Coordinates of C-alpha atoms in Angstrom, one line a residue:
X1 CA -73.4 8.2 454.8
X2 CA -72.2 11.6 453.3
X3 CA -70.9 9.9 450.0
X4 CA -72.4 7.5 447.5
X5 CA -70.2 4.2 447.0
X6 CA -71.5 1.9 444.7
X7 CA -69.7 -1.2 442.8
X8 CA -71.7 -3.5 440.8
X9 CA -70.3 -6.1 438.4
X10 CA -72.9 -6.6 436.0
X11 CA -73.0 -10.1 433.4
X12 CA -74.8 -8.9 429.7
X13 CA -75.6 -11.4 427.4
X14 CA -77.5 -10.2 424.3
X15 CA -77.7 -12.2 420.9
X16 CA -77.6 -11.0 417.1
X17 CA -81.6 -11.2 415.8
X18 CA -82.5 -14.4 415.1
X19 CA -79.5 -15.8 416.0
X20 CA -77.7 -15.1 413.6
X21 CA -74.1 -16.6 413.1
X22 CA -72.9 -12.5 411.8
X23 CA -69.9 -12.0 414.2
X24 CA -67.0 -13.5 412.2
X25 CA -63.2 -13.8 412.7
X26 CA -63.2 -10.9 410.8
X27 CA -65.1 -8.3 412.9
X28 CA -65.7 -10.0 416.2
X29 CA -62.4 -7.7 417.7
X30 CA -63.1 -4.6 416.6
X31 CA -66.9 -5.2 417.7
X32 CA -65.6 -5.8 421.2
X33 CA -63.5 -3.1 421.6
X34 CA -66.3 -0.9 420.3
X35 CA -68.8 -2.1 423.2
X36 CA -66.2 -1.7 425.3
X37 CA -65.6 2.0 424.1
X38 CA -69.3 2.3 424.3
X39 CA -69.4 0.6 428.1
X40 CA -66.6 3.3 429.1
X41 CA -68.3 5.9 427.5
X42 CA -71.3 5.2 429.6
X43 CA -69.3 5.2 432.6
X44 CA -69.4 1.3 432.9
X45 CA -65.9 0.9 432.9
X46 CA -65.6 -2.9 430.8
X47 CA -64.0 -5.9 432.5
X48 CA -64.2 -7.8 429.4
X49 CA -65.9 -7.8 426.4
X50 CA -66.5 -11.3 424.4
X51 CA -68.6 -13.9 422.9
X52 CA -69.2 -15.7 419.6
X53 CA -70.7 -15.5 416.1
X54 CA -74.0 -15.1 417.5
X55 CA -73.9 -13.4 420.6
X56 CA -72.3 -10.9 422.9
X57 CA -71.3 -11.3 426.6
X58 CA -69.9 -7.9 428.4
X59 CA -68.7 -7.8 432.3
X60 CA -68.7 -4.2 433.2
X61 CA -69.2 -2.7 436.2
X62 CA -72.8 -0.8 435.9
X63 CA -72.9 3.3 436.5
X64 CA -74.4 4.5 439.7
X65 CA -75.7 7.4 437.3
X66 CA -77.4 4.9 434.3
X67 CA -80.2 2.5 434.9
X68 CA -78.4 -0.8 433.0
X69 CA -81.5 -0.3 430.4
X70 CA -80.3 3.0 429.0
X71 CA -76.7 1.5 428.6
X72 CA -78.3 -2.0 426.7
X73 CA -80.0 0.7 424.7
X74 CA -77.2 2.8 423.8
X75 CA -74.8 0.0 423.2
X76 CA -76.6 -2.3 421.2
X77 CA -78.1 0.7 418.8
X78 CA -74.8 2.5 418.7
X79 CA -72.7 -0.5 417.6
X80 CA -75.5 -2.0 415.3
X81 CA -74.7 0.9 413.3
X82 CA -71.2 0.6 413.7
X83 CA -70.8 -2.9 412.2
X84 CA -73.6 -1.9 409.1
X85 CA -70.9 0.2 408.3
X86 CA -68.4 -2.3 408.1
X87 CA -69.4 -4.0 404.8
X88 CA -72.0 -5.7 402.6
X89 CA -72.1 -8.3 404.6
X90 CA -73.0 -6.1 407.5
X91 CA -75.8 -4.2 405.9
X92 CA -78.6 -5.9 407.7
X93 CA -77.2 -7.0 411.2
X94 CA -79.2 -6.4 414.1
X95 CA -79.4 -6.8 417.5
X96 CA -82.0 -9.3 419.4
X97 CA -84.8 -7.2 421.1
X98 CA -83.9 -8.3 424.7
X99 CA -81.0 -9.1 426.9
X100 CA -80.1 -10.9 429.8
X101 CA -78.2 -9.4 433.1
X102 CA -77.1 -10.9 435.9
X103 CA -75.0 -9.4 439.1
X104 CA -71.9 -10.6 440.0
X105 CA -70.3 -11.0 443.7
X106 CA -66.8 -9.4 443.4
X107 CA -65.4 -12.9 444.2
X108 CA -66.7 -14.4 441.1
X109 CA -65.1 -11.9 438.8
X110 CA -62.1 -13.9 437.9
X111 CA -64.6 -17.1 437.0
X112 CA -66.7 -14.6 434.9
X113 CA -64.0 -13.5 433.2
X114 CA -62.0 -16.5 432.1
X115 CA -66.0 -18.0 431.1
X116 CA -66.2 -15.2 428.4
X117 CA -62.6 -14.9 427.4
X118 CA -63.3 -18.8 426.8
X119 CA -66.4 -18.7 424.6
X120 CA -64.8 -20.4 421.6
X121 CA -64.3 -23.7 423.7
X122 CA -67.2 -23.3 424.9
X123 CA -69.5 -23.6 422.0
X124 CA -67.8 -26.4 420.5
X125 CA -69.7 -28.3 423.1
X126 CA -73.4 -26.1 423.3
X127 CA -74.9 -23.7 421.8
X128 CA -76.0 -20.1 422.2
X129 CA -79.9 -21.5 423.6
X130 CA -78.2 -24.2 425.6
X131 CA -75.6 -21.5 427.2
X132 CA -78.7 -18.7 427.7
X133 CA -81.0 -21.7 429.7
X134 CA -77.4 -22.5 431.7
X135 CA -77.1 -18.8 433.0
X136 CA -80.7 -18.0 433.2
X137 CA -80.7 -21.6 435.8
X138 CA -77.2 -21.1 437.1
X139 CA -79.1 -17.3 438.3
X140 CA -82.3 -18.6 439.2
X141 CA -84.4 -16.4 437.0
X142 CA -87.3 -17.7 436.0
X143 CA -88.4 -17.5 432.3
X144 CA -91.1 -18.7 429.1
X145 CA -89.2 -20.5 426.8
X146 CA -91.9 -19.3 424.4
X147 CA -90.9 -16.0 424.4
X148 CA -87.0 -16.0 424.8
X149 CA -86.1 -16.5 421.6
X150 CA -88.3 -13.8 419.8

């Protein structure tokens, strides 16, 4: 094949350290259009970008020039020092050492999307843990529970 043609829909879930409930009604917007600005500027052109006061969930289609680790790593520092300089109750926020990523089939784009544009409903009925052991299931990856949540 004389050309590279890649497209690869890529699920990120990554939580604030310790779970932390720090993405309020007053921030949570701006912080998603910042990962997606980030995501773009990575050439991982953002789907959608979500989630709820303790965690993040970004649908992006991955770079065939960036190994997904180097765009975790960039996005999460990047925009942990974007919302410290948002206020005093920003000053310590951080970002939860690991992440979760699963592909997506091109079909299931629309289901992905409406899931994270929905996050509010859907932790009025689980939690962050409970929604992490769903998609890590739902994905079949296997996992410690011991050393998830670190």
């Amino acid at each position: 094949m004389g050309q590279s043609l890649v497209k690869n829909y890529i699920h990120i879930v990554f939580s604030t350290k310790y779970r932390q409930p720090l993405i309020d009604e007053g921030i949570a917007e701006d912080l998603y259009a910042y990962l997606g600005g980030m995501c773009k500027i990575m050439d991982c052109p953002p789907i959608i970008v979500g989630g709820y006061k303790d965690h993040i969930h970004i649908l992006c289609l991955l770079s065939k020039k960036i190994p997904l680790m180097k765009l975790l790593e960039e996005v999460k520092s990047h925009s942990s020092s974007w919302i410290k300089t948002k206020g005093d109750a920003y000053e310590a926020f951080r970002w939860q050492n690991g992440y979760a990523a699963f592909s997506v089939n091109w079909k299931g784009v629309n289901a992905v999307t409406r899931y994270i544009a929905n996050q509010k409903m859907h932790h009025s009925k689980r939690d962050f843990q409970d929604e992490c052991r769903m998609l890590l299931r739902e994905n079949n990856v296997e996992y410690d529970e011991r050393y998830i949540w670190d």
